[in-house]
mmCIF file of C-alpha atoms and ligand atoms in Angstrom:
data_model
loop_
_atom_site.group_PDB
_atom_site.id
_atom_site.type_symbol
_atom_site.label_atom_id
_atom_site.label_comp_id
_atom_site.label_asym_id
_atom_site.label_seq_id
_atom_site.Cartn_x
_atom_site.Cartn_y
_atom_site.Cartn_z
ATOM 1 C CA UNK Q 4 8.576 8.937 21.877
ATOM 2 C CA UNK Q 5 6.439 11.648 23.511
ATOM 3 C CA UNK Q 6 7.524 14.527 20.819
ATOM 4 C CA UNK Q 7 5.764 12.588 17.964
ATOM 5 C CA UNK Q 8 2.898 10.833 20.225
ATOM 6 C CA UNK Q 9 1.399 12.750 22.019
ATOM 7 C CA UNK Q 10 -1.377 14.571 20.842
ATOM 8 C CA UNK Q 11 -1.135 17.926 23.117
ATOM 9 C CA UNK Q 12 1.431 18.663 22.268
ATOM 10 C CA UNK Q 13 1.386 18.742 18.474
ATOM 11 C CA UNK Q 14 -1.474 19.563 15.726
ATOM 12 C CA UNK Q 15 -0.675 16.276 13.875
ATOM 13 C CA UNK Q 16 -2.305 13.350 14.387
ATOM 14 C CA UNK Q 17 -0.363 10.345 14.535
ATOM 15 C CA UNK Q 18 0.200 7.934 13.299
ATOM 16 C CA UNK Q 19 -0.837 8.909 9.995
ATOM 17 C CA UNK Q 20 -2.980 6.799 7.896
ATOM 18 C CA UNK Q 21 -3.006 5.903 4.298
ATOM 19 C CA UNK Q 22 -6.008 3.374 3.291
ATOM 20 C CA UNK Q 23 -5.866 0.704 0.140
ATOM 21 C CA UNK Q 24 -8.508 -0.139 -2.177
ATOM 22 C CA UNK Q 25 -9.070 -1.966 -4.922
ATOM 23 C CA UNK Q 26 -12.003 -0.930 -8.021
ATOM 24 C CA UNK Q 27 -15.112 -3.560 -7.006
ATOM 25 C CA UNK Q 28 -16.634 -4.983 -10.486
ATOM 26 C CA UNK Q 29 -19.945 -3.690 -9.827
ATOM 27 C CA UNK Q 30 -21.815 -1.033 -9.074
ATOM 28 C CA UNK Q 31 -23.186 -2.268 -6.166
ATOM 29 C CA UNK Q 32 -19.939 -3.050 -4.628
ATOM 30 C CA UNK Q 33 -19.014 0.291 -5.375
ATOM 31 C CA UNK Q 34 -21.537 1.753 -3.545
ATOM 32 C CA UNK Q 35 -20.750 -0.905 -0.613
ATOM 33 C CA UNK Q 36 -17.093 0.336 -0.791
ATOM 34 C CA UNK Q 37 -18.047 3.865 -0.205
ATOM 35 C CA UNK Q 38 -20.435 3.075 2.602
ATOM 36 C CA UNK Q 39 -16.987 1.289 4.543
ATOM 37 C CA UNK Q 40 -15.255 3.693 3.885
ATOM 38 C CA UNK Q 41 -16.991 6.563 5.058
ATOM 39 C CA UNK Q 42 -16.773 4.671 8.328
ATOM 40 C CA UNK Q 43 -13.028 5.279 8.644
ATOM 41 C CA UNK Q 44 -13.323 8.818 7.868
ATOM 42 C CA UNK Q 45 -13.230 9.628 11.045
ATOM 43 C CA UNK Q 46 -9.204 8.353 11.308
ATOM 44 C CA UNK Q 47 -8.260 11.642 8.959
ATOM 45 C CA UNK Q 48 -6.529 9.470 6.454
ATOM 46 C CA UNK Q 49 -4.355 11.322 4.716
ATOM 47 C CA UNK Q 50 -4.821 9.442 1.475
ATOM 48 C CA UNK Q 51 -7.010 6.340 -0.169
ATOM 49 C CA UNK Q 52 -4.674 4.718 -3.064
ATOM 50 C CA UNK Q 53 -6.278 3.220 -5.657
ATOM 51 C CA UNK Q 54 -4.892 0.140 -6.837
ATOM 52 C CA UNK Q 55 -4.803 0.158 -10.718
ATOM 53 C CA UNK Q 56 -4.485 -3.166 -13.645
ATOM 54 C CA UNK Q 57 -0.999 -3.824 -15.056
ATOM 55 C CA UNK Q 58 -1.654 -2.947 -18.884
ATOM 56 C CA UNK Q 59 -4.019 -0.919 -17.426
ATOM 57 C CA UNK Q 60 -6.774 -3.535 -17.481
ATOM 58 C CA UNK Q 61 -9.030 -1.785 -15.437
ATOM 59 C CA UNK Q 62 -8.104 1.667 -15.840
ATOM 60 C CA UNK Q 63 -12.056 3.109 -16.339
ATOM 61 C CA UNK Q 64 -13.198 1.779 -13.082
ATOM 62 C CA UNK Q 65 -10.286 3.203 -11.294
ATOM 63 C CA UNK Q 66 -10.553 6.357 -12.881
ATOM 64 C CA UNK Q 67 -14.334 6.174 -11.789
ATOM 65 C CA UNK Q 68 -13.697 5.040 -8.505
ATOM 66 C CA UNK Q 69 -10.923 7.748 -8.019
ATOM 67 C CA UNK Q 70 -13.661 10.586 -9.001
ATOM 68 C CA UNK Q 71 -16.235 8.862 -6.612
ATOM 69 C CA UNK Q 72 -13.777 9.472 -3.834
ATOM 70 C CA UNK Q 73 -12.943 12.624 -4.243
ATOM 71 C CA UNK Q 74 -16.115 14.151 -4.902
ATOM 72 C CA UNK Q 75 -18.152 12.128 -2.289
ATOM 73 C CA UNK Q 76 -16.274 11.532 0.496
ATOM 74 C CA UNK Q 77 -13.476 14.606 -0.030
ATOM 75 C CA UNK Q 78 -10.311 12.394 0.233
ATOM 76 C CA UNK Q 79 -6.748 12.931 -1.053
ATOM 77 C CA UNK Q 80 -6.809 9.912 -3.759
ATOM 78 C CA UNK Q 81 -3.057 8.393 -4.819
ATOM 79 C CA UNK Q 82 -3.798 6.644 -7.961
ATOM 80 C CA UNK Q 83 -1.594 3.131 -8.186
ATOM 81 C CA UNK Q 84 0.153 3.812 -11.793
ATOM 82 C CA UNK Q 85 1.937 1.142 -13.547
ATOM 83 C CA UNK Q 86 3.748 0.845 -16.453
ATOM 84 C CA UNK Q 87 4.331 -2.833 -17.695
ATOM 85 C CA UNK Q 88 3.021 -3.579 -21.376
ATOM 86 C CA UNK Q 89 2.314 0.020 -21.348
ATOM 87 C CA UNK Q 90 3.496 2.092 -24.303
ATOM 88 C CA UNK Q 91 4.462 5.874 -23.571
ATOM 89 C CA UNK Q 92 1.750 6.931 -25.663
ATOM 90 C CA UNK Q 93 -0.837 5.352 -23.222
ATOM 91 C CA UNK Q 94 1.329 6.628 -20.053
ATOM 92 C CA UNK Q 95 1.122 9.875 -21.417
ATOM 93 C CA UNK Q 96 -2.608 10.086 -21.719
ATOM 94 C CA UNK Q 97 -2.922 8.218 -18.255
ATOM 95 C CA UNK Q 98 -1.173 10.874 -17.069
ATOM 96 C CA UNK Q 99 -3.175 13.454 -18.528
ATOM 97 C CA UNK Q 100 -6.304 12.264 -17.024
ATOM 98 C CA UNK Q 101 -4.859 12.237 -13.559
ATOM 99 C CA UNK Q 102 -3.334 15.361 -13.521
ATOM 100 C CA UNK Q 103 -7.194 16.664 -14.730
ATOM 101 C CA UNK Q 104 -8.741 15.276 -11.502
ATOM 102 C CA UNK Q 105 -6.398 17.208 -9.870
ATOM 103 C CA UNK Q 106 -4.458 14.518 -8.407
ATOM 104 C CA UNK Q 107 -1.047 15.119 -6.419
ATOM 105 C CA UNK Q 108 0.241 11.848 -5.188
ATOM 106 C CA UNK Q 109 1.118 8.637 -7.214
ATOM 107 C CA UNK Q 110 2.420 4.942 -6.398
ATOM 108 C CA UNK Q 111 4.693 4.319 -9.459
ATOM 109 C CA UNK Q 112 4.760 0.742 -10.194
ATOM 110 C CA UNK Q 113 5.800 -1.630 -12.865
ATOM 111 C CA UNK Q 114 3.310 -4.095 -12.157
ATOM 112 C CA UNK Q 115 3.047 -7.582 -13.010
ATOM 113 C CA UNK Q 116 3.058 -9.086 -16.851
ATOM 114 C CA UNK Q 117 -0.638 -9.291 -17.441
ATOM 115 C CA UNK Q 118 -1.878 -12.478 -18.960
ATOM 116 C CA UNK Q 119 -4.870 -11.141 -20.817
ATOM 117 C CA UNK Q 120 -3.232 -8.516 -23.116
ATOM 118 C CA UNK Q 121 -1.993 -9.023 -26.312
ATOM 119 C CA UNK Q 122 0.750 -6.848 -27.211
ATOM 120 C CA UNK Q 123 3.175 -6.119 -24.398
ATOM 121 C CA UNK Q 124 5.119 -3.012 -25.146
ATOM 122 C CA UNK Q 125 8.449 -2.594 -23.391
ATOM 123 C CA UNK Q 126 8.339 1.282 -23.025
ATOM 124 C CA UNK Q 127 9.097 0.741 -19.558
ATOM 125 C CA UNK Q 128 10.656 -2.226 -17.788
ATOM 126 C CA UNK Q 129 11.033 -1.026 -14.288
ATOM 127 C CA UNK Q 130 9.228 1.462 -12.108
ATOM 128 C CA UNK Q 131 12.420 3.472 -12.113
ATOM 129 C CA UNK Q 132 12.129 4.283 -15.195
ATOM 130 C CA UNK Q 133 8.333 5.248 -14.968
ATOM 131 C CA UNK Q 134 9.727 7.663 -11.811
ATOM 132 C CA UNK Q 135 12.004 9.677 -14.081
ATOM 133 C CA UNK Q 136 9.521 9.692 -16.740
ATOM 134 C CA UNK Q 137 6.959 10.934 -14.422
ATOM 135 C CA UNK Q 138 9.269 13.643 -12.809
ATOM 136 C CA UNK Q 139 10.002 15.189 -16.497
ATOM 137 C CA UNK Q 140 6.398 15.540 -16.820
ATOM 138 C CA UNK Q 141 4.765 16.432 -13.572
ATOM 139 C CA UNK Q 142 5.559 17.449 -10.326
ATOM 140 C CA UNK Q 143 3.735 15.153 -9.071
ATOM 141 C CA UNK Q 144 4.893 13.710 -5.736
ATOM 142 C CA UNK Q 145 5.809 10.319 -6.105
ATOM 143 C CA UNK Q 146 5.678 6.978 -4.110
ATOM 144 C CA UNK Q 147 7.084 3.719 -5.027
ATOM 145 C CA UNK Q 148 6.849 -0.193 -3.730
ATOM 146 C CA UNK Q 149 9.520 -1.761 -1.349
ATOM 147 C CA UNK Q 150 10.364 -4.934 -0.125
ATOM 148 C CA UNK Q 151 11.375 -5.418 3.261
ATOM 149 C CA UNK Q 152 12.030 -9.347 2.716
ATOM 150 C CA UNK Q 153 12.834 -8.730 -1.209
ATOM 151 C CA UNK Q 154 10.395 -8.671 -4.330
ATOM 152 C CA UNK Q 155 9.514 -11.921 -4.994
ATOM 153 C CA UNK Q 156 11.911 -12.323 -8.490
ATOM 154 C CA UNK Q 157 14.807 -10.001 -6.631
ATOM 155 C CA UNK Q 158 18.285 -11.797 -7.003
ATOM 156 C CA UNK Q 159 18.876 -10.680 -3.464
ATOM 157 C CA UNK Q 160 18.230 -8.355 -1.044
ATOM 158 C CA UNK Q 161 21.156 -5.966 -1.621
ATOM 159 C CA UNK Q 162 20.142 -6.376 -5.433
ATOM 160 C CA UNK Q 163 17.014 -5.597 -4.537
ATOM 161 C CA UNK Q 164 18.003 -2.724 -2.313
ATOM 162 C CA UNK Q 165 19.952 -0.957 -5.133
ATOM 163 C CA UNK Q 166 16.889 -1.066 -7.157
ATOM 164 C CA UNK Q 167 14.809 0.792 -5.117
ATOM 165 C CA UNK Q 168 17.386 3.030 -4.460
ATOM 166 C CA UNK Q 169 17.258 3.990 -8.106
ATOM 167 C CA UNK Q 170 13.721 4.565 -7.807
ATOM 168 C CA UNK Q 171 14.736 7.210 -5.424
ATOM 169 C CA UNK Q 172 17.610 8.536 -7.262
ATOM 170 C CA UNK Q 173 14.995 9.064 -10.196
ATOM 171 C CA UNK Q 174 12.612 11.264 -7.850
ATOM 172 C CA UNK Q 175 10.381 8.834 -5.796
ATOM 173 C CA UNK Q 176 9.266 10.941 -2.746
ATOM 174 C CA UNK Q 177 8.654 7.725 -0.459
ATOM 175 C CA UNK Q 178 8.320 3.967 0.170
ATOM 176 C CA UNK Q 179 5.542 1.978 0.677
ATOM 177 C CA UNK Q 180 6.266 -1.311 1.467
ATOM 178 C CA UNK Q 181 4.425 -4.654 0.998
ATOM 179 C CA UNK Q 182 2.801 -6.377 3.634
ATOM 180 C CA UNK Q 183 4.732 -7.838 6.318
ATOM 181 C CA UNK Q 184 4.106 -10.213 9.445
ATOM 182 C CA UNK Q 185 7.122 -9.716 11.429
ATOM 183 C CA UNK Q 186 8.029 -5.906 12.266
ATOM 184 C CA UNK Q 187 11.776 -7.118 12.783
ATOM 185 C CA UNK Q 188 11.820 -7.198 8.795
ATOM 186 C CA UNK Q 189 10.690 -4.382 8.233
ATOM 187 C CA UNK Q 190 13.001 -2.797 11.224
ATOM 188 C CA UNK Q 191 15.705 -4.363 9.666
ATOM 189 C CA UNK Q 192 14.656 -2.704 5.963
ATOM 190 C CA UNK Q 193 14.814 0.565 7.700
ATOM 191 C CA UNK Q 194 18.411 0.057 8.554
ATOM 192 C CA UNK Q 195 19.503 -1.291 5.452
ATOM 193 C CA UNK Q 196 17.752 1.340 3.554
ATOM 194 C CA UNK Q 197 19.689 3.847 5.795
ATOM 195 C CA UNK Q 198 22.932 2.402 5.088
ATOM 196 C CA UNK Q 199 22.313 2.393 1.526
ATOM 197 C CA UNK Q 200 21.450 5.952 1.784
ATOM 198 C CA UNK Q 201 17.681 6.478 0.845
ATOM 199 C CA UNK Q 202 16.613 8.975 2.854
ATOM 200 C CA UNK Q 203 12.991 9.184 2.122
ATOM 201 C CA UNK Q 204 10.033 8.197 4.044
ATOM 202 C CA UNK Q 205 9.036 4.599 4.475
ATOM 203 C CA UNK Q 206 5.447 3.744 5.106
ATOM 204 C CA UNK Q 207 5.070 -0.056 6.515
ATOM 205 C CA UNK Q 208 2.111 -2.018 4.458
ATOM 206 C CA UNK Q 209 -0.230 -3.583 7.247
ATOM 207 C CA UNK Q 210 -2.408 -5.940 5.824
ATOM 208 C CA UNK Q 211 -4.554 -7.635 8.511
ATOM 209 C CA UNK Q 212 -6.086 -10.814 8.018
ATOM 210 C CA UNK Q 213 -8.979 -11.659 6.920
ATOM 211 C CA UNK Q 214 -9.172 -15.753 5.706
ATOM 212 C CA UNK Q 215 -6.507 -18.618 5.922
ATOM 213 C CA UNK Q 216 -6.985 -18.932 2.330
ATOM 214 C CA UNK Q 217 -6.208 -15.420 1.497
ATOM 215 C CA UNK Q 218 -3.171 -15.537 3.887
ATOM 216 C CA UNK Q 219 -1.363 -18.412 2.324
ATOM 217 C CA UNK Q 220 -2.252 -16.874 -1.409
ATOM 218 C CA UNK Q 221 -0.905 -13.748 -0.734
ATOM 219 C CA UNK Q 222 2.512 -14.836 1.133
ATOM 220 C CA UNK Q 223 3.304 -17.536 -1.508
ATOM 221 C CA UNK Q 224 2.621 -14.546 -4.068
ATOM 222 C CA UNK Q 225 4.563 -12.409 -2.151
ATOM 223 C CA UNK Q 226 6.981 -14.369 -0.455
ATOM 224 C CA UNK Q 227 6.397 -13.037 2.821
ATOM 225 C CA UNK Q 228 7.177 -15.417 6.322
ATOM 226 C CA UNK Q 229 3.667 -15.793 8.134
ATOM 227 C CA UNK Q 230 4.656 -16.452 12.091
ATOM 228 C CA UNK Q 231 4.331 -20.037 13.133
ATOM 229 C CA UNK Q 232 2.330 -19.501 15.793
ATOM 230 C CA UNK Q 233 0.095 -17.314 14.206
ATOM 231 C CA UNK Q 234 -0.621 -19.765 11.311
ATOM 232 C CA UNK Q 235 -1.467 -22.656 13.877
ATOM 233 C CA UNK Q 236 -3.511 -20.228 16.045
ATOM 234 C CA UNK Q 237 -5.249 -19.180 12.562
ATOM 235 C CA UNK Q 238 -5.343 -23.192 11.950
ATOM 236 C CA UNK Q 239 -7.285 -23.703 15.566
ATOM 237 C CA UNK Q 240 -10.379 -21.548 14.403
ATOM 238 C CA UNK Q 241 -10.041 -22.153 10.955
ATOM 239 C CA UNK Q 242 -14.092 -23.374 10.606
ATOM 240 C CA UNK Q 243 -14.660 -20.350 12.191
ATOM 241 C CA UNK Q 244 -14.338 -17.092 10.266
ATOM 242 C CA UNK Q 245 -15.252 -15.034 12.938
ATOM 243 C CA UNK Q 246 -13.162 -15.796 15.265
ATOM 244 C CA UNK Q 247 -10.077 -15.900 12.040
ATOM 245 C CA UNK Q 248 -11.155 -12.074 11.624
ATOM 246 C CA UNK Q 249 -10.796 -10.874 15.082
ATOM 247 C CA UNK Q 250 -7.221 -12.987 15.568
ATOM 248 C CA UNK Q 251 -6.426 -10.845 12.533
ATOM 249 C CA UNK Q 252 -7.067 -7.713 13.892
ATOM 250 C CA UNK Q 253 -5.561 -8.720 17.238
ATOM 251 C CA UNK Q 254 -2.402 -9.460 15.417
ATOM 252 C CA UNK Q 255 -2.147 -6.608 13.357
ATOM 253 C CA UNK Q 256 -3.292 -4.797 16.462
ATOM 254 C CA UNK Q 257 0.245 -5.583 18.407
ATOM 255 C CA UNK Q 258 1.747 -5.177 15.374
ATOM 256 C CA UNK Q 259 0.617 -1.803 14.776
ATOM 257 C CA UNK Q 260 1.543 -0.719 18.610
ATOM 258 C CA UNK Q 261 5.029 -2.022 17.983
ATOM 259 C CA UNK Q 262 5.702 0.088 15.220
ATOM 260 C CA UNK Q 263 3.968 3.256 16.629
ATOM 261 C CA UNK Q 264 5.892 2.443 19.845
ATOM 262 C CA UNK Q 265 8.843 2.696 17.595
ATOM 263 C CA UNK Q 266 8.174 5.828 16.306
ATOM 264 C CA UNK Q 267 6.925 4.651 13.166
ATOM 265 C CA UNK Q 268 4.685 7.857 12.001
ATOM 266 C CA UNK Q 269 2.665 6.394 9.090
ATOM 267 C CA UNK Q 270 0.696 3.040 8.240
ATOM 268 C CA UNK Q 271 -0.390 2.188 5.083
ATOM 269 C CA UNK Q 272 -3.494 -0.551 5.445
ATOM 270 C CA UNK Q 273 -4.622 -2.989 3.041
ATOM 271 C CA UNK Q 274 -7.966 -2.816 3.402
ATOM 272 C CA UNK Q 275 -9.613 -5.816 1.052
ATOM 273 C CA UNK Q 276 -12.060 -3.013 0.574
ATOM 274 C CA UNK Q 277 -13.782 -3.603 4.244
ATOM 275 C CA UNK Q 278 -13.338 -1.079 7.451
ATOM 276 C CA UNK Q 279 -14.077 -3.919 9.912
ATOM 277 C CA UNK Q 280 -10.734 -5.048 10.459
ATOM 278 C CA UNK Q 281 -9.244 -1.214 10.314
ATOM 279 C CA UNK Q 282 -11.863 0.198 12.621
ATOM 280 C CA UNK Q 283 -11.207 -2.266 15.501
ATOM 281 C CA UNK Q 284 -7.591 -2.062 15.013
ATOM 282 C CA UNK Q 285 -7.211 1.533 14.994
ATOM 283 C CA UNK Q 286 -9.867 1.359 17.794
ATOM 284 C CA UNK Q 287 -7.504 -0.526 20.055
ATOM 285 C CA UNK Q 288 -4.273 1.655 19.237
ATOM 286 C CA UNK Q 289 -4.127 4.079 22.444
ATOM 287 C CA UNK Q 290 -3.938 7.384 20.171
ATOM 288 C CA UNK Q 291 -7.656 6.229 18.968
ATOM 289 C CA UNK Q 292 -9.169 5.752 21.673
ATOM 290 C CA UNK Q 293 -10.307 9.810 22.460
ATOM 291 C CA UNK Q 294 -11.848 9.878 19.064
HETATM 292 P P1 FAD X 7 10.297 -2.668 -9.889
HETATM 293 O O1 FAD X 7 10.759 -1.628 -8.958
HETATM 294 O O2 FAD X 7 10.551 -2.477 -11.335
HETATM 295 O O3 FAD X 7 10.956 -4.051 -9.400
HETATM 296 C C1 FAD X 7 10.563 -5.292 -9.962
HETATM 297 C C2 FAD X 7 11.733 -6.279 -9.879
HETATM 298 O O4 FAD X 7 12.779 -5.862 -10.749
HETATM 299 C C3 FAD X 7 12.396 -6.388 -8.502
HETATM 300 O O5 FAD X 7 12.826 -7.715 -8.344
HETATM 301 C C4 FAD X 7 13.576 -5.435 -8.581
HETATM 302 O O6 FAD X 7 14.617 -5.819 -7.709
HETATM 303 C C5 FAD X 7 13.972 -5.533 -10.041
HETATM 304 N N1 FAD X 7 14.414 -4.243 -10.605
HETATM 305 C C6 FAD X 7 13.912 -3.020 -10.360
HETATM 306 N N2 FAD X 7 14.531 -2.081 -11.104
HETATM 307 C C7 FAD X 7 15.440 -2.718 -11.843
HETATM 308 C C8 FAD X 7 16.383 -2.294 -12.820
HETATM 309 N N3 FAD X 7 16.489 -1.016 -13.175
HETATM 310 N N4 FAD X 7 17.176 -3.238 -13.399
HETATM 311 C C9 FAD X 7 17.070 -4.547 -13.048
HETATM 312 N N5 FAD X 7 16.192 -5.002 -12.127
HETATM 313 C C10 FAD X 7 15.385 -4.110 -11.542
HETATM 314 N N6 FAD X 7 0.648 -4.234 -8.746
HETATM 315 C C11 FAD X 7 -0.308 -3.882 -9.620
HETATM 316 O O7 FAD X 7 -0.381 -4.459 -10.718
HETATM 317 N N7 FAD X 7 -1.217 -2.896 -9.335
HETATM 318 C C12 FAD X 7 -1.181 -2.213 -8.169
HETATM 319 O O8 FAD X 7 -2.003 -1.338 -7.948
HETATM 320 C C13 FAD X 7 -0.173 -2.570 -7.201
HETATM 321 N N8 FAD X 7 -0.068 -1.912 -6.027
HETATM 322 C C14 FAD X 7 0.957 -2.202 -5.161
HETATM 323 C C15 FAD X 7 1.088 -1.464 -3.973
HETATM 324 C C16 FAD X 7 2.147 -1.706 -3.097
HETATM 325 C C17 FAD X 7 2.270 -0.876 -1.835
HETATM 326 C C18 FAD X 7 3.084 -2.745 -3.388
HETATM 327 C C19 FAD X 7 4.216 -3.050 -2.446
HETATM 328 C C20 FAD X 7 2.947 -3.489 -4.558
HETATM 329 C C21 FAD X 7 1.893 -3.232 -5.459
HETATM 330 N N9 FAD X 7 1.738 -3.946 -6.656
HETATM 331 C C22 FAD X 7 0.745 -3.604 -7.544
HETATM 332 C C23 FAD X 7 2.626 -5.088 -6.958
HETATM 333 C C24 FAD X 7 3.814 -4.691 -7.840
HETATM 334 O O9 FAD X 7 3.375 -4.182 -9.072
HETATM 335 C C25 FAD X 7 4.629 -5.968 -8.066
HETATM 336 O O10 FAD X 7 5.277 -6.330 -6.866
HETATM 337 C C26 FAD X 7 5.627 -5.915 -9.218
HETATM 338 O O11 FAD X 7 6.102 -7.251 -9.435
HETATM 339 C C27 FAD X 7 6.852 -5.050 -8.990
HETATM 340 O O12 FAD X 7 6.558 -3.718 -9.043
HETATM 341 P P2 FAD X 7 7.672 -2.611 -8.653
HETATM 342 O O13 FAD X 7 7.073 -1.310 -8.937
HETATM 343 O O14 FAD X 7 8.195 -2.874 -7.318
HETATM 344 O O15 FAD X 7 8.755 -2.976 -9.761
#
């Protein structure tokens, strides 16, 4: 573990952080956003993603957010680009604009079927076929979504598995997987990702929590398992948010030192747009705590 960990002996930092965010739908949040964010600037990430609308529903205020990050706070931005309902006309000129702000990293994503849109256009069905269309016209470097317990609507895990491995095959440059509460999934993704030979980086998706609420939204969205004990220890305090933020960030704490004590060299963070919950955690994670 000491080649990769220990900062002495190498340049890099590590682990490597990527940081989530969402557009706010104001301009005050906006400005709120930036103010948490240049908090965790100090953690070198080495990119904010952007999340971004299926059918492009909110593509100006991403595009305005994405701007707003690069030119006040300097980051490396990785647009979220999906493609569902999109018609190759519009992913062309999407395209356009983000290769204009200079942009080098993507997350290629189909999305999900927006409700609020009236003409779906069937372009492109599956992210794969975004990658490939992407890679003809860019050299972009590009990410995609993975599921280490299976997309919610995958047949199976294997079936599942062979789709992302044609994401690959089409050009995707690495993984980024969706959140997860149990490392042994996503250990157990690694090895069946290796055994179906993609050979690509995979970034784990930590997503610590913030409400009960939120929790049980996102994981019957998601379909991800949310520990027992964690959901009755969350269920203890749960007129309390206080004390549900900090058992949050202690869980995703452990979880974080599990996967860095692995060897795991990147974390992606789903940051709800706050740096509370990031801060402490990344506070508490040993390689932190001489910053
Ligand atoms: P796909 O890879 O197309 O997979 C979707 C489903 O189809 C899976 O069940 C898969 O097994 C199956 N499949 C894939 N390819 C094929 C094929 N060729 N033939 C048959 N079946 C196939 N959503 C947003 O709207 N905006 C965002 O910004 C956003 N950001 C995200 C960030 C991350 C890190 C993750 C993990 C997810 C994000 N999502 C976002 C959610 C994502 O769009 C949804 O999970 C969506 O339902 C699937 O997107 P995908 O790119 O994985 O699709």
């Amino acid at each position: 573990m000491s080649d990769i960990m220990t900062p002495m002996n190498s340049m890099k930092k590590y682990p490597i952080i990527s940081l989530e965010v969402f557009p706010p739908k104001s301009e005050n949040a906006e400005l709120e956003l930036i103010k948490e964010l240049e908090t965790l600037k100090r953690f070198e990430p080495e990119a904010v993603s952007v999340t971004y609308g299926a059918g492009g529903s909110n593509k100006d205020s991403s595009i305005g957010l994405i701007k707003k990050l690069q030119s006040e706070l300097g980051f490396n931005v990785m647009p979220h680009f999906t493609c569902i309902c999109s018609s190759k006309e519009y992913i062309d000129n999407y395209l356009k604009e983000i290769l204009d702000l200079n942009i080098r990293d993507i997350l290629a994503l189909r999305g999900d079927e927006p409700q609020d849109i009236e003409v779906c256009y069937k372009d492109f069905v599956h992210a794969n076929e975004l990658v490939e269309y992407l890679k003809s016209k860019s050299d972009l470097n590009i990410s995609v979504a993975g599921y280490p317990e299976g997309h919610y609507a995958a047949e199976n895990l294997q079936k599942d598995l062979e789709n992302l491995k044609r994401k690959v095959d089409s050009g995707a440059n690495s993984v980024y997987t969706q959140m997860f509460f149990e490392n042994h999934h996503f250990f157990e993704f690694l090895e069946r990702t290796k055994q179906i030979g993609i050979d690509v980086p995979i970034i784990p998706g930590i997503l610590p929590i913030v409400s009960i609420a939120g929790l049980l939204k996102m994981s019957e969205l998601c379909k991800v398992e949310v520990p027992k004990g964690l959901m009755k220890k969350l269920e203890t305090y749960q007129d309390d948010p206080k004390s549900i933020l900090e058992i949050g960030v202690d869980f995703a704490t452990e979880q974080v030192e599990s996967l860095i004590n692995s060897k795991v060299k990147n974390l992606h963070f789903y940051t709800l747009n706050k740096a509370y919950s990031i801060q402490k955690i990344l506070n508490g994670v040993k390689f932190y705590q001489s910053l």
